[in-house]
XYZ file of C-alpha atoms in Angstrom:
399
model
C -27.291 50.371 10.662
C -26.371 53.422 8.081
C -25.757 51.442 4.328
C -23.024 53.764 4.160
C -21.663 52.818 7.897
C -22.194 49.425 6.456
C -19.729 49.346 3.542
C -17.365 51.590 5.316
C -16.745 48.707 7.686
C -16.851 45.799 5.062
C -13.901 48.082 3.433
C -11.811 48.237 6.659
C -12.150 44.470 7.010
C -10.635 43.224 3.825
C -6.828 41.607 4.471
C -4.992 44.993 3.345
C -6.860 47.240 5.760
C -6.684 45.066 8.748
C -3.082 45.228 8.094
C -3.014 48.886 7.820
C -4.985 48.961 11.083
C -2.732 46.623 13.016
C 0.398 49.129 12.084
C -1.215 52.318 12.767
C -2.662 50.355 16.044
C 1.092 49.482 16.574
C 2.668 52.401 16.259
C 0.184 54.625 18.492
C 1.149 51.821 21.534
C 4.908 51.732 20.593
C 4.757 55.808 21.127
C 2.889 55.703 24.410
C 4.998 52.782 25.898
C 8.358 55.004 24.571
C 6.723 58.493 26.333
C 5.049 56.389 29.286
C 8.935 54.348 29.893
C 11.031 57.529 29.558
C 8.549 59.650 31.246
C 8.585 58.226 34.629
C 12.271 57.225 34.489
C 12.999 60.955 34.605
C 10.604 61.484 37.017
C 12.262 58.969 39.477
C 15.463 59.725 38.580
C 16.538 58.054 35.387
C 17.400 54.773 36.164
C 19.741 54.834 39.453
C 19.612 56.596 42.444
C 23.239 57.813 44.671
C 21.608 55.500 47.574
C 21.125 52.601 45.799
C 24.542 53.303 43.596
C 26.571 53.481 46.788
C 25.277 50.884 48.397
C 28.514 48.258 48.273
C 30.660 51.130 48.902
C 29.010 53.859 51.190
C 29.478 53.549 54.844
C 26.597 52.297 57.068
C 25.914 55.099 59.027
C 27.281 58.440 57.172
C 28.761 61.682 59.231
C 26.433 64.273 57.415
C 22.903 64.199 55.130
C 22.223 66.411 52.778
C 19.124 66.719 51.441
C 17.806 68.874 48.685
C 14.545 69.686 46.806
C 13.518 71.593 43.939
C 13.388 71.676 40.015
C 12.190 68.434 37.958
C 14.671 69.024 34.702
C 18.009 68.634 36.658
C 16.942 65.916 38.501
C 18.740 63.185 35.765
C 22.156 65.877 36.569
C 21.531 65.904 39.555
C 21.306 61.983 40.221
C 24.445 61.424 38.398
C 26.745 64.719 40.491
C 25.299 63.264 43.807
C 27.098 59.991 42.812
C 30.202 61.353 41.501
C 30.294 63.625 45.201
C 29.151 60.634 47.257
C 32.029 58.309 45.412
C 34.994 60.469 46.725
C 33.113 61.496 50.111
C 31.481 59.092 51.514
C 31.008 59.924 54.465
C 28.051 62.376 53.196
C 25.061 61.220 51.823
C 22.764 62.840 49.893
C 18.825 62.742 48.666
C 16.929 64.773 45.604
C 13.368 64.970 45.584
C 12.217 66.713 42.412
C 9.211 68.458 43.412
C 9.395 71.629 41.594
C 11.354 75.114 42.196
C 8.827 77.204 44.403
C 8.195 73.649 46.187
C 11.526 73.357 46.699
C 12.816 76.894 47.873
C 9.988 76.461 50.441
C 11.080 73.315 51.932
C 14.843 75.339 52.164
C 13.233 78.632 54.746
C 11.533 76.250 56.131
C 14.494 73.470 57.248
C 12.770 70.587 55.511
C 16.192 69.945 53.454
C 19.264 71.465 53.136
C 19.739 72.979 49.748
C 17.184 73.510 47.015
C 17.535 73.652 42.831
C 15.332 76.441 41.229
C 15.172 76.737 37.156
C 13.932 80.668 38.404
C 15.525 83.189 39.555
C 14.969 83.124 43.872
C 13.491 86.404 43.498
C 10.916 85.555 41.157
C 10.034 82.391 44.081
C 9.950 84.569 46.780
C 7.348 87.315 45.025
C 5.426 84.226 44.480
C 5.193 83.152 47.834
C 4.709 86.478 49.142
C 1.715 86.829 46.159
C 0.419 83.067 47.608
C 0.076 84.766 51.108
C -1.536 88.392 50.420
C -4.536 85.504 48.230
C -4.684 83.258 51.361
C -5.202 86.828 53.092
C -6.904 88.779 51.320
C -7.163 88.592 47.307
C -7.595 92.591 47.028
C -4.403 93.438 49.106
C -2.143 91.295 46.378
C 0.077 94.881 44.924
C 0.015 96.032 48.374
C 2.118 93.031 49.976
C 5.844 93.887 50.500
C 8.124 91.832 48.227
C 8.987 88.695 49.967
C 13.141 88.100 51.202
C 15.742 85.945 53.011
C 19.175 87.623 53.403
C 20.097 84.190 54.040
C 20.132 82.324 51.234
C 22.692 82.100 48.632
C 21.198 81.350 45.194
C 24.409 80.187 43.277
C 24.276 79.731 39.386
C 25.039 75.487 38.217
C 24.147 75.478 34.829
C 21.716 76.504 32.041
C 19.625 74.602 29.667
C 17.004 75.508 26.433
C 13.486 75.675 26.727
C 12.127 74.385 23.444
C 8.856 74.932 21.655
C 7.855 70.988 21.077
C 4.670 70.492 17.792
C 2.493 68.272 16.834
C 2.070 68.759 13.349
C 1.479 65.994 10.575
C 3.338 65.716 7.923
C 5.682 69.064 9.161
C 9.030 67.670 10.695
C 11.202 71.172 10.573
C 9.153 74.509 11.414
C 10.197 78.216 11.760
C 8.720 81.006 14.014
C 9.052 84.516 13.750
C 8.916 86.578 16.852
C 5.374 87.628 15.719
C 4.512 84.308 15.002
C 5.606 82.953 18.492
C 3.816 85.976 20.364
C 0.747 85.382 18.150
C 0.186 82.005 19.167
C 0.777 82.472 22.672
C -1.363 85.152 22.670
C -4.350 83.661 20.859
C -3.969 86.297 17.905
C -2.673 83.145 15.618
C -4.898 80.490 15.676
C -4.372 78.080 12.481
C -1.246 76.923 11.553
C -1.986 78.169 7.619
C -1.515 81.934 8.815
C -0.403 84.253 7.163
C 3.223 85.133 8.947
C 3.880 81.462 9.487
C 3.054 80.573 6.019
C 5.818 83.614 4.738
C 8.566 81.888 6.759
C 8.002 78.381 5.951
C 7.703 78.418 1.871
C 7.110 75.265 0.445
C 5.364 74.069 3.498
C 1.857 72.315 3.185
C 0.663 73.881 6.409
C -3.234 73.165 7.135
C -5.557 75.055 8.139
C -5.954 73.612 11.415
C -6.724 75.298 14.684
C -3.824 75.300 17.029
C -4.220 74.063 20.182
C -1.445 75.531 22.897
C -0.659 73.375 25.863
C 1.217 75.176 28.614
C 1.678 74.930 32.471
C -0.652 74.854 34.752
C 1.703 75.211 38.057
C 4.381 77.623 38.707
C 7.203 76.825 36.825
C 10.431 78.108 35.883
C 8.980 77.226 32.646
C 6.453 79.523 32.371
C 9.306 82.482 33.148
C 11.475 81.680 30.904
C 8.492 81.981 27.729
C 7.167 85.010 29.207
C 10.042 86.640 30.199
C 11.641 86.474 26.117
C 7.994 87.261 24.694
C 8.385 90.426 26.586
C 11.811 90.415 26.294
C 11.688 90.027 22.406
C 8.106 91.366 20.912
C 6.552 94.368 21.407
C 3.479 93.548 20.473
C 3.602 90.546 22.996
C -0.398 91.307 24.622
C 1.316 90.003 28.208
C 1.769 92.641 30.829
C 4.762 90.752 32.870
C 6.795 88.216 33.302
C 5.988 85.217 35.928
C 6.088 81.735 36.872
C 2.322 81.450 37.024
C 0.311 80.406 33.605
C 0.631 83.381 31.035
C -3.078 85.232 31.440
C -3.179 86.117 27.696
C -2.761 82.391 27.137
C -6.260 81.521 24.558
C -8.937 80.824 26.715
C -9.069 77.654 24.361
C -5.248 76.803 25.473
C -4.701 73.113 27.623
C -3.198 74.189 31.062
C -1.426 71.016 33.167
C 0.672 70.776 35.703
C 3.871 69.413 35.050
C 6.265 69.155 31.817
C 6.061 65.585 32.059
C 1.348 65.833 31.410
C 2.578 68.062 28.877
C 4.982 65.933 26.693
C 2.447 63.284 26.748
C -0.675 65.361 26.484
C 0.586 67.415 22.853
C 1.504 63.789 21.393
C -1.315 63.098 21.283
C -2.799 65.944 19.771
C -2.469 66.954 16.077
C -2.106 70.840 15.782
C -0.921 70.850 19.315
C 1.900 73.151 20.212
C 4.165 74.000 23.707
C 7.006 74.351 26.103
C 9.554 72.047 27.533
C 13.304 71.468 27.943
C 14.419 70.722 24.915
C 15.992 67.748 26.509
C 12.540 66.277 25.842
C 12.034 66.848 22.450
C 15.314 65.143 21.756
C 14.841 62.288 23.738
C 11.410 61.454 22.602
C 11.920 62.927 18.745
C 9.230 65.093 19.291
C 9.813 68.225 16.540
C 10.823 70.959 17.847
C 10.631 74.720 16.322
C 13.871 76.935 14.773
C 12.944 80.473 16.544
C 14.076 83.873 15.402
C 16.218 85.425 17.494
C 17.838 88.899 17.757
C 19.167 88.751 14.870
C 16.909 87.330 12.805
C 18.186 83.843 12.287
C 16.055 80.944 12.876
C 18.518 78.069 15.338
C 17.600 75.246 16.714
C 17.949 74.010 20.142
C 21.751 72.664 20.129
C 24.290 72.236 21.788
C 26.031 74.799 19.890
C 23.686 77.670 19.903
C 22.847 77.155 23.940
C 26.766 77.455 24.268
C 26.679 80.912 22.149
C 23.521 82.274 24.097
C 25.618 81.673 27.347
C 29.322 83.108 25.790
C 27.341 85.819 25.264
C 26.020 86.382 29.108
C 29.518 86.101 30.442
C 31.442 88.835 28.221
C 28.908 90.976 29.514
C 30.243 93.545 32.372
C 28.419 91.732 35.111
C 28.311 88.233 34.347
C 26.166 87.404 37.660
C 23.437 89.508 35.880
C 21.512 87.160 33.931
C 18.214 88.874 32.205
C 19.863 89.083 28.573
C 19.711 85.242 29.007
C 16.194 85.544 27.554
C 16.938 87.424 24.309
C 20.850 86.924 23.809
C 22.294 88.865 20.456
C 24.625 86.511 19.217
C 23.950 85.726 16.181
C 23.832 81.899 15.819
C 22.048 81.695 19.825
C 18.903 80.321 20.721
C 16.770 82.842 22.244
C 14.895 81.125 24.675
C 16.812 79.800 27.728
C 17.622 79.019 31.618
C 19.574 79.343 34.363
C 19.171 76.817 36.938
C 20.024 77.827 40.249
C 21.391 76.144 43.415
C 20.241 77.915 46.213
C 21.358 76.916 49.828
C 21.987 78.917 53.210
C 25.011 81.239 53.234
C 24.993 79.787 57.744
C 23.858 76.553 59.279
C 23.222 75.959 62.393
C 25.643 73.542 62.446
C 28.924 73.052 61.339
C 29.152 70.369 59.956
C 26.174 70.769 57.695
C 28.112 73.908 56.275
C 31.171 72.236 55.554
C 29.783 69.459 53.603
C 27.010 71.867 51.670
C 30.037 73.890 50.944
C 31.433 71.333 49.577
C 28.895 69.870 47.755
C 28.300 73.325 45.605
C 32.496 73.396 44.686
C 31.837 70.067 43.643
C 28.744 70.857 41.493
C 30.535 73.610 39.675
C 33.997 71.269 39.131
C 35.239 70.592 35.623
C 33.931 66.956 36.234
C 30.330 67.568 36.031
C 30.297 70.523 33.479
C 31.253 67.052 31.440
C 28.498 65.596 33.070
C 26.085 68.715 32.360
C 26.791 68.472 28.349
C 26.332 64.147 28.631
C 23.004 65.244 29.832
C 21.265 67.426 28.152
C 22.312 71.188 30.185
C 24.876 74.132 28.671
C 27.580 74.296 31.314
C 28.544 77.309 32.831
C 31.830 79.597 31.164
C 34.749 79.328 32.888
C 34.561 82.564 33.927
C 30.949 82.505 34.651
C 31.695 79.061 36.619
C 34.791 81.032 38.476
C 32.400 83.514 39.820
C 30.029 81.125 41.435
C 32.785 79.073 42.862
C 33.739 82.273 45.217
C 30.141 82.401 45.933
C 29.909 79.139 46.880
C 33.065 79.301 49.041
C 31.487 81.779 51.521
C 28.710 79.015 53.025
C 29.746 77.901 56.101
């Protein structure tokens, strides 16, 4: 062992240094335990499942059993929604499997489940299926593959959520990101935290010359679609060509890609200098800093209930509330700029009339004021009353 290493070892063994070291280790362990517990609870349905909740009151053999699958983010809300629905409809049992938006829609199309929940528009999910089929058949013919369609599926908006830009940067608890900075970080043209574009928006902050580590989603996800659509809409300098549910091709070559928001958040918390994107509920629940983003009016806005509601109201005032494209760059001065809707995807006509009736009742319940209140407490942004009314009319057509 060198003299320098011996000296360092002796210094670390003083009582004060041992206490400091134990404090650091204890803090890190606490963070790891917190992340593990939170992500585990989120993945399994947040403490409660409808079947367990109704064990003492539900009949042994419900008349109708509805199964759903899809996006992971609404899992918390859906467990509470299903519990509430089963309480008032004891003849119906409900289950939900958070396997991801695309997998949920595929399961619905194949008849494995009765409904799906997606954080990406149905058109994007169906197009994903067409691209996958083309790749398996002949990768050179992807562009010639006709877009997949299914006229028997209904796409009903049910709630909305914000995509947080989460970061881990020692000593920086508040961070403003301009539209240019956001696009530059995710296409690799801005590589260090002390880049001039970031420094100018954060006067007085001691930003380090530290390499930015981008952590992104490797799977097809609504999060990828929300981020890429916003960047395409908001910034002409963005190097990406199209919005996609797949990982962004323009990500830096050094980007770390992981499957799912759970892995993304865990990796980000372990890496100083990292930045990534996930539902804002993750950042809020775990205390992870989230950037204030420059919106269309040039204001830096945090992902809060008020800024999310401002974005949704902006969409609801449009002449066609069913058109949700503006959600990716709302023009309200107080709106958070990156939002996503969540859709309940159902069949329009079910082979079994009893299933169709139960599904219609459930869809209408999901859009009720009772569930709207639950959405607020779960970190979602409820639909405005006019959009919810239009969605209920669509739900009424299920049979």
